[in-house]
Amino acid sequence: MGIPLPETAGRDPRTVRQDIYREFHEASRFLAGMNRSLRRLSNSIAASGRLYSSFDVIQLSIITRVDDPLNVLLPEAALLARAVPSPSVTSLQTDLYALMSSPALGEHSGSPGPGG
C-alpha cells in the first residue's frame, strides 16, 4: 500500500524537512491520501481479525533511515494510525527503528593489526 508524499528530490538540503512538513499540511491531498491508506489497512486488519478468536493488539513497526527527510512526517503518521484502527483492535503498540550507517571499523577499532 503506497501513500503519496511530497517529493524530496531537488530540494535544498538545509530546508528540505521544513519544506516537506509545510507542503504536507498545505496540500490536503497528502493527509487525505495517508488517511485513505490507513483506513484501507484498518479494513484489511478487521477482515483478518474475523479469522481469529482473539485479535485485539496490533504491533506497528516503523523502519526508516535516520537521514530520510520524510521522517519529519512520522508524528503525523503515528497519530493518524492511532486514530484509525478498526473496532476489533483495542491496543496499538508502536515501535520506531531508525537505521544508520557507521564507518568501517578498520584502523579505528583500537585493536592492533598484524605484527602489532
Short mmCIF file of C-alpha atoms in Angstrom, two decimals:
data_model
loop_
_atom_site.label_atom_id
_atom_site.label_comp_id
_atom_site.label_asym_id
_atom_site.label_seq_id
_atom_site.Cartn_x
_atom_site.Cartn_y
_atom_site.Cartn_z
CA MET A 1 0.00 0.00 0.00
CA GLY A 2 1.54 3.29 -1.02
CA ILE A 3 1.00 6.72 0.44
CA PRO A 4 1.55 9.83 -1.71
CA LEU A 5 4.07 12.13 -0.04
CA PRO A 6 5.85 15.33 -1.06
CA GLU A 7 8.91 14.85 -3.28
CA THR A 8 12.33 15.29 -1.70
CA ALA A 9 14.45 15.37 -4.86
CA GLY A 10 15.92 18.70 -5.87
CA ARG A 11 15.21 20.47 -2.59
CA ASP A 12 17.67 22.50 -0.58
CA PRO A 13 19.17 20.08 2.00
CA ARG A 14 19.16 22.83 4.64
CA THR A 15 15.38 23.37 4.43
CA VAL A 16 14.06 20.10 2.99
CA ARG A 17 12.40 18.90 6.22
CA GLN A 18 10.71 22.23 6.85
CA ASP A 19 9.56 22.42 3.22
CA ILE A 20 8.14 18.89 3.28
CA TYR A 21 6.31 19.50 6.54
CA ARG A 22 4.76 22.71 5.22
CA GLU A 23 3.78 21.15 1.89
CA PHE A 24 2.22 18.15 3.63
CA HIS A 25 -0.01 20.39 5.73
CA GLU A 26 -0.84 22.90 2.98
CA ALA A 27 -1.75 20.36 0.29
CA SER A 28 -4.69 18.38 1.66
CA ARG A 29 -4.13 15.54 -0.83
CA PHE A 30 -1.19 14.22 1.22
CA LEU A 31 -3.04 13.96 4.53
CA ALA A 32 -6.14 12.63 2.73
CA GLY A 33 -4.02 10.01 0.95
CA MET A 34 -2.42 8.93 4.21
CA ASN A 35 -5.84 8.73 5.83
CA ARG A 36 -7.27 6.64 2.95
CA SER A 37 -4.33 4.23 3.00
CA LEU A 38 -4.52 3.75 6.77
CA ARG A 39 -8.29 3.18 6.57
CA ARG A 40 -7.80 0.54 3.85
CA LEU A 41 -5.17 -1.09 6.04
CA SER A 42 -7.54 -0.96 9.01
CA ASN A 43 -10.28 -2.62 6.96
CA SER A 44 -7.87 -5.36 5.89
CA ILE A 45 -6.87 -5.93 9.51
CA ALA A 46 -10.51 -6.08 10.56
CA ALA A 47 -11.23 -8.65 7.85
CA SER A 48 -8.29 -10.76 9.00
CA GLY A 49 -9.37 -10.39 12.61
CA ARG A 50 -12.57 -12.25 11.93
CA LEU A 51 -10.48 -15.39 11.39
CA TYR A 52 -9.16 -15.38 14.96
CA SER A 53 -10.90 -15.66 18.30
CA SER A 54 -8.64 -13.05 19.90
CA PHE A 55 -7.36 -10.16 17.80
CA ASP A 56 -7.13 -7.03 19.86
CA VAL A 57 -3.48 -5.89 19.84
CA ILE A 58 -1.67 -4.60 16.75
CA GLN A 59 2.08 -4.06 16.70
CA LEU A 60 3.05 -1.26 14.30
CA SER A 61 6.76 -1.15 13.47
CA ILE A 62 8.11 1.82 11.56
CA ILE A 63 11.50 1.28 9.93
CA THR A 64 13.30 4.26 8.43
CA ARG A 65 16.73 5.69 7.80
CA VAL A 66 17.80 8.46 10.16
CA ASP A 67 18.81 10.70 7.26
CA ASP A 68 15.47 10.42 5.41
CA PRO A 69 13.89 13.89 5.25
CA LEU A 70 10.40 12.34 5.26
CA ASN A 71 10.96 11.42 8.92
CA VAL A 72 9.50 14.83 9.68
CA LEU A 73 6.09 13.26 8.94
CA LEU A 74 6.41 10.36 11.38
CA PRO A 75 4.46 12.08 14.18
CA GLU A 76 1.52 12.65 11.81
CA ALA A 77 1.62 9.04 10.59
CA ALA A 78 1.77 7.66 14.13
CA LEU A 79 -1.09 9.86 15.37
CA LEU A 80 -3.26 9.01 12.40
CA ALA A 81 -2.51 5.28 12.81
CA ARG A 82 -3.75 5.52 16.40
CA ALA A 83 -6.93 7.33 15.33
CA VAL A 84 -7.91 4.95 12.51
CA PRO A 85 -7.80 1.37 13.86
CA SER A 86 -10.81 -0.86 13.44
CA PRO A 87 -13.22 -1.51 16.32
CA SER A 88 -11.77 -5.00 16.80
CA VAL A 89 -8.38 -3.53 17.79
CA THR A 90 -8.20 -2.37 21.39
CA SER A 91 -4.49 -1.61 21.55
CA LEU A 92 -1.92 -0.31 19.07
CA GLN A 93 1.71 -0.64 20.07
CA THR A 94 4.21 1.36 18.03
CA ASP A 95 7.95 0.89 17.64
CA LEU A 96 10.36 3.01 15.64
CA TYR A 97 13.53 1.52 14.19
CA ALA A 98 15.96 4.06 12.77
CA LEU A 99 18.70 2.71 10.55
CA MET A 100 22.01 4.49 10.32
CA SER A 101 25.28 3.66 8.68
CA SER A 102 28.50 3.55 10.61
CA PRO A 103 32.01 3.93 9.28
CA ALA A 104 34.07 0.80 8.74
CA LEU A 105 35.80 -0.18 11.93
CA GLY A 106 39.15 -0.94 10.24
CA GLU A 107 42.01 1.01 11.78
CA HIS A 108 39.81 2.96 14.21
CA SER A 109 38.70 -0.12 16.15
CA GLY A 110 41.52 0.11 18.68
CA SER A 111 42.72 -3.44 18.10
CA PRO A 112 46.30 -3.94 16.98
CA GLY A 113 46.85 -5.02 13.41
CA PRO A 114 49.13 -7.78 12.19
CA GLY A 115 52.52 -7.72 13.85
CA GLY A 116 51.40 -5.20 16.40
#
